[in-house]
Amino acid sequence: MMRVIRVANYQEVSKKAFEEIKTIITVKPGAVLGLATGSSPVGLYQYMIKDHQEAGTSYADIKTFNLDEYVGLPKSDPHSYYSFMHHNLFDHIDIKEENIHIPSGEGDLLSQCELYNELLSETQIDIQVLGIGSNGHIGFNEPGTSFDSETHIVELKQSTIQDNARFFDNDISKVPARAITMGIANVMNAKKILLLATGENKASAIASLLMGIRTENVPASALQDHPDVTIIIDKAASSLLYKEKR
Ligand code: F6R
């Protein structure tokens, strides 16, 4: 079942998303959170940090699993998703380093995929936070990825490299061409999904997700079969769904 919450802007998307996460960690202080990088969840992470610092909410028993990581970037590289997550969230809350899981894109990549799948099979994610690519990708599962996929190595599409160049001084040549990502089957295994999307360039992917057919050409459309999906979008991302009243 997919529930859609439409709000005015990025700030409100972040606030609503925070409310969803807060409800879960209040009921279950040892919850397992599936997390994403990119611009979409940064506002949510800021609300989590504020809540920890001002209201004392503890993340000491929380476990996290991130969706993906670039291949070939060491953890210490400022562009790695390991760095991104520490900078935008983990360094500012009381989560234990041993409870943080981010796939590694270094060393023997096949073993890294197996290791991550093994870790994921030992637990169930209570809530998986997702952004969506302008081409409908979730995690780094690009169009054409099997809905049965587990953690695997992907070649990033040109459109994804272009979208992500903004994190690499707008220099396409600096964006790694490959990534390690949870597969669609891993994502579908989460109890609850929370997908966030803002801005005009997500409108078409959101329309395909909500109104299109379930097809591997639109990886996010796999979610149509998930029992508990909440999609929080702003006006711009929903602009192909509604006709505005004047
Ligand atoms: C990030 C990830 C990607 C992003 C997507 C949207 O871990 O897996 O699927 O969620 O590319 O990115 P933003 O939020 O930057 O528009």
Coordinates of C-alpha atoms in Angstrom, one line a residue, residues 2-234:
M2 CA 1.3 3.4 -0.9
R3 CA 0.4 6.5 1.1
V4 CA 1.2 9.9 -0.4
I5 CA 1.8 13.0 1.8
R6 CA 2.1 16.2 -0.2
V7 CA 3.4 19.3 1.4
A8 CA 4.7 22.7 0.3
N9 CA 8.4 22.4 0.3
Y10 CA 11.7 20.7 1.3
Q11 CA 11.5 21.9 4.8
E12 CA 8.0 20.4 5.3
V13 CA 9.0 17.1 3.6
S14 CA 12.0 16.9 6.1
K15 CA 9.7 17.6 9.1
K16 CA 7.1 15.0 8.1
A17 CA 9.8 12.5 7.5
F18 CA 11.3 13.2 10.9
E19 CA 7.9 12.6 12.5
E20 CA 7.7 9.2 10.9
I21 CA 11.2 8.2 12.1
K22 CA 10.5 9.7 15.6
T23 CA 7.4 7.6 16.0
I24 CA 9.3 4.4 15.2
I25 CA 12.3 5.1 17.5
T26 CA 10.0 6.2 20.3
V27 CA 8.2 2.8 20.2
K28 CA 11.4 0.9 19.5
P29 CA 14.6 2.5 20.8
G30 CA 16.6 -0.4 19.2
A31 CA 15.0 0.1 15.8
V32 CA 16.9 -0.7 12.6
L33 CA 17.0 2.2 10.2
G34 CA 17.8 2.0 6.5
L35 CA 19.4 5.2 5.4
A36 CA 20.1 7.0 2.2
T37 CA 22.6 9.7 1.1
G38 CA 22.0 12.5 -1.4
S39 CA 20.1 15.8 -0.9
S40 CA 16.7 14.4 -0.1
P41 CA 17.3 13.1 3.5
V42 CA 19.7 15.9 4.7
G43 CA 16.9 18.0 6.2
L44 CA 15.5 14.9 7.9
Y45 CA 18.9 14.2 9.4
Q46 CA 19.1 17.8 10.6
Y47 CA 15.8 17.3 12.5
M48 CA 17.2 14.1 14.0
I49 CA 20.3 15.9 15.2
K50 CA 18.3 18.8 16.6
D51 CA 16.0 16.3 18.4
H52 CA 19.0 14.5 19.9
Q53 CA 20.8 17.7 21.0
E54 CA 17.7 19.6 22.3
A55 CA 15.3 16.9 23.4
G56 CA 17.9 14.3 24.4
T57 CA 16.6 11.5 22.1
S58 CA 19.1 8.7 22.2
Y59 CA 20.4 6.7 19.3
A60 CA 22.6 4.5 21.4
D61 CA 20.6 1.3 20.6
I62 CA 19.7 2.2 17.0
K63 CA 21.3 0.2 14.2
T64 CA 21.6 1.6 10.7
F65 CA 22.2 0.2 7.2
N66 CA 23.0 2.5 4.3
L67 CA 21.9 1.8 0.8
D68 CA 25.0 2.3 -1.1
E69 CA 28.6 3.5 -1.6
Y70 CA 30.8 4.5 -4.5
V71 CA 33.4 1.9 -5.7
G72 CA 37.0 2.9 -5.2
L73 CA 36.6 5.7 -2.7
P74 CA 38.2 5.1 0.7
K75 CA 36.1 5.8 3.8
S76 CA 38.3 8.9 4.5
D77 CA 37.5 10.4 1.0
P78 CA 35.3 13.4 1.7
H79 CA 33.1 12.3 -1.2
S80 CA 32.5 8.8 0.1
Y81 CA 29.1 8.0 1.5
Y82 CA 30.8 6.9 4.7
S83 CA 32.0 10.5 5.1
F84 CA 28.7 12.0 4.0
M85 CA 26.8 10.0 6.6
H86 CA 29.2 10.9 9.4
H87 CA 29.3 14.6 8.4
N88 CA 25.5 14.9 8.0
L89 CA 24.3 12.7 10.8
F90 CA 26.4 10.2 12.7
D91 CA 29.0 12.6 14.1
H92 CA 26.2 14.6 15.8
I93 CA 24.2 11.9 17.5
D94 CA 25.1 9.2 20.1
I95 CA 25.0 6.2 17.7
K96 CA 27.7 3.6 18.3
E97 CA 30.1 3.1 15.4
E98 CA 29.7 -0.6 15.6
N99 CA 25.9 -0.2 14.9
I100 CA 26.6 1.7 11.6
H101 CA 26.6 -0.4 8.5
I102 CA 27.6 1.0 5.1
P103 CA 28.6 -1.2 2.2
S104 CA 32.3 -0.9 1.3
G105 CA 33.3 -0.3 -2.3
E106 CA 36.9 -1.2 -1.6
G107 CA 38.9 -4.5 -2.0
D108 CA 37.2 -7.7 -3.3
L109 CA 33.9 -6.4 -4.4
L110 CA 32.2 -9.7 -4.7
S111 CA 33.0 -10.5 -1.1
Q112 CA 31.8 -7.1 0.0
C113 CA 28.4 -7.8 -1.7
E114 CA 28.2 -11.2 0.0
L115 CA 29.1 -9.7 3.4
Y116 CA 26.5 -7.0 3.1
N117 CA 23.8 -9.5 2.1
E118 CA 24.7 -11.7 5.0
L119 CA 24.4 -8.8 7.4
L120 CA 21.0 -7.8 5.9
S121 CA 19.7 -11.4 6.1
E122 CA 20.4 -11.4 9.9
T123 CA 18.1 -8.5 10.6
Q124 CA 15.0 -6.8 9.2
I125 CA 15.1 -3.0 8.6
D126 CA 12.2 -1.4 10.4
I127 CA 12.1 1.7 8.1
Q128 CA 14.0 2.3 4.9
V129 CA 14.5 5.9 3.9
L130 CA 14.8 6.3 0.2
G131 CA 15.4 9.2 -2.3
I132 CA 14.5 8.6 -5.9
G133 CA 16.7 9.3 -9.0
S134 CA 15.3 11.4 -11.8
N135 CA 15.4 8.2 -13.8
G136 CA 13.4 6.3 -11.1
H137 CA 16.4 4.6 -9.5
I138 CA 16.3 3.6 -5.8
G139 CA 19.6 3.0 -4.0
F140 CA 21.8 2.8 -7.1
N141 CA 19.5 0.3 -8.8
E142 CA 19.4 1.8 -12.2
P143 CA 16.6 1.1 -14.8
G144 CA 16.7 -2.5 -15.9
T145 CA 17.8 -3.9 -12.5
S146 CA 16.0 -7.1 -11.6
F147 CA 13.4 -6.8 -8.8
D148 CA 15.1 -10.0 -7.4
S149 CA 18.5 -8.3 -7.0
E150 CA 20.4 -8.3 -3.8
T151 CA 23.5 -6.2 -3.0
H152 CA 25.5 -5.9 -6.2
I153 CA 27.9 -3.7 -8.1
V154 CA 26.4 -1.3 -10.7
E155 CA 27.6 0.8 -13.5
L156 CA 26.1 4.2 -13.0
K157 CA 24.0 5.7 -15.8
Q158 CA 25.2 8.9 -17.4
S159 CA 22.1 10.7 -16.0
T160 CA 23.0 9.6 -12.5
I161 CA 26.6 10.7 -12.9
Q162 CA 25.4 14.0 -14.2
D163 CA 22.9 14.4 -11.3
N164 CA 25.6 13.6 -8.7
A165 CA 28.4 15.8 -10.3
R166 CA 27.2 18.6 -8.0
F167 CA 28.8 16.8 -5.1
F168 CA 32.1 16.6 -7.1
D169 CA 32.7 20.3 -8.0
N170 CA 30.4 19.8 -11.0
D171 CA 33.1 17.8 -12.6
I172 CA 31.6 14.7 -14.3
S173 CA 35.1 13.1 -14.6
K174 CA 35.5 13.0 -10.8
V175 CA 32.2 11.0 -10.2
P176 CA 33.0 7.3 -9.8
A177 CA 31.5 5.2 -12.6
R178 CA 30.6 2.3 -10.3
A179 CA 28.8 1.8 -7.0
I180 CA 27.9 -1.0 -4.6
T181 CA 24.2 -1.0 -3.7
M182 CA 21.6 -2.9 -1.8
G183 CA 19.4 -4.6 -4.4
I184 CA 15.7 -4.1 -4.9
A185 CA 14.9 -7.4 -3.0
N186 CA 16.8 -6.1 0.0
V187 CA 14.9 -2.8 -0.1
M188 CA 11.6 -4.6 -0.4
N189 CA 12.4 -6.6 2.7
A190 CA 12.1 -3.6 4.9
K191 CA 9.0 -3.4 7.1
K192 CA 8.3 0.1 6.1
I193 CA 9.5 2.4 3.3
L194 CA 9.8 6.2 3.5
L195 CA 10.5 7.8 0.2
L196 CA 11.3 11.5 -0.1
A197 CA 11.2 13.6 -3.2
T198 CA 11.4 17.3 -3.9
G199 CA 11.8 19.4 -7.0
E200 CA 10.7 19.5 -10.5
N201 CA 13.3 17.0 -11.8
K202 CA 11.7 14.3 -9.7
A203 CA 8.1 14.9 -11.0
S204 CA 8.3 12.4 -13.9
A205 CA 9.8 9.6 -11.7
I206 CA 7.1 10.2 -9.1
A207 CA 4.4 10.1 -11.7
S208 CA 5.8 6.8 -13.0
L209 CA 6.0 5.4 -9.5
L210 CA 2.4 6.3 -8.6
M211 CA 0.6 6.1 -11.9
G212 CA 2.7 3.9 -14.1
I213 CA 3.0 0.1 -14.4
R214 CA 5.2 -2.0 -12.3
T215 CA 8.3 -2.4 -14.5
E216 CA 12.0 -3.0 -14.0
N217 CA 12.5 0.0 -16.3
V218 CA 11.4 2.1 -13.3
P219 CA 13.1 0.6 -10.3
A220 CA 11.0 2.5 -7.8
S221 CA 7.8 1.0 -9.2
A222 CA 8.8 -2.2 -7.4
L223 CA 7.4 -0.4 -4.3
Q224 CA 3.9 -0.7 -5.7
D225 CA 3.9 -4.3 -4.3
H226 CA 5.2 -3.3 -0.9
P227 CA 2.7 -3.5 2.0
D228 CA 3.7 -0.2 3.7
V229 CA 5.1 2.7 1.7
T230 CA 4.9 6.4 2.7
I231 CA 5.9 8.9 0.0
I232 CA 6.5 12.4 1.1
I233 CA 6.7 14.9 -1.8
D234 CA 6.6 18.7 -2.3

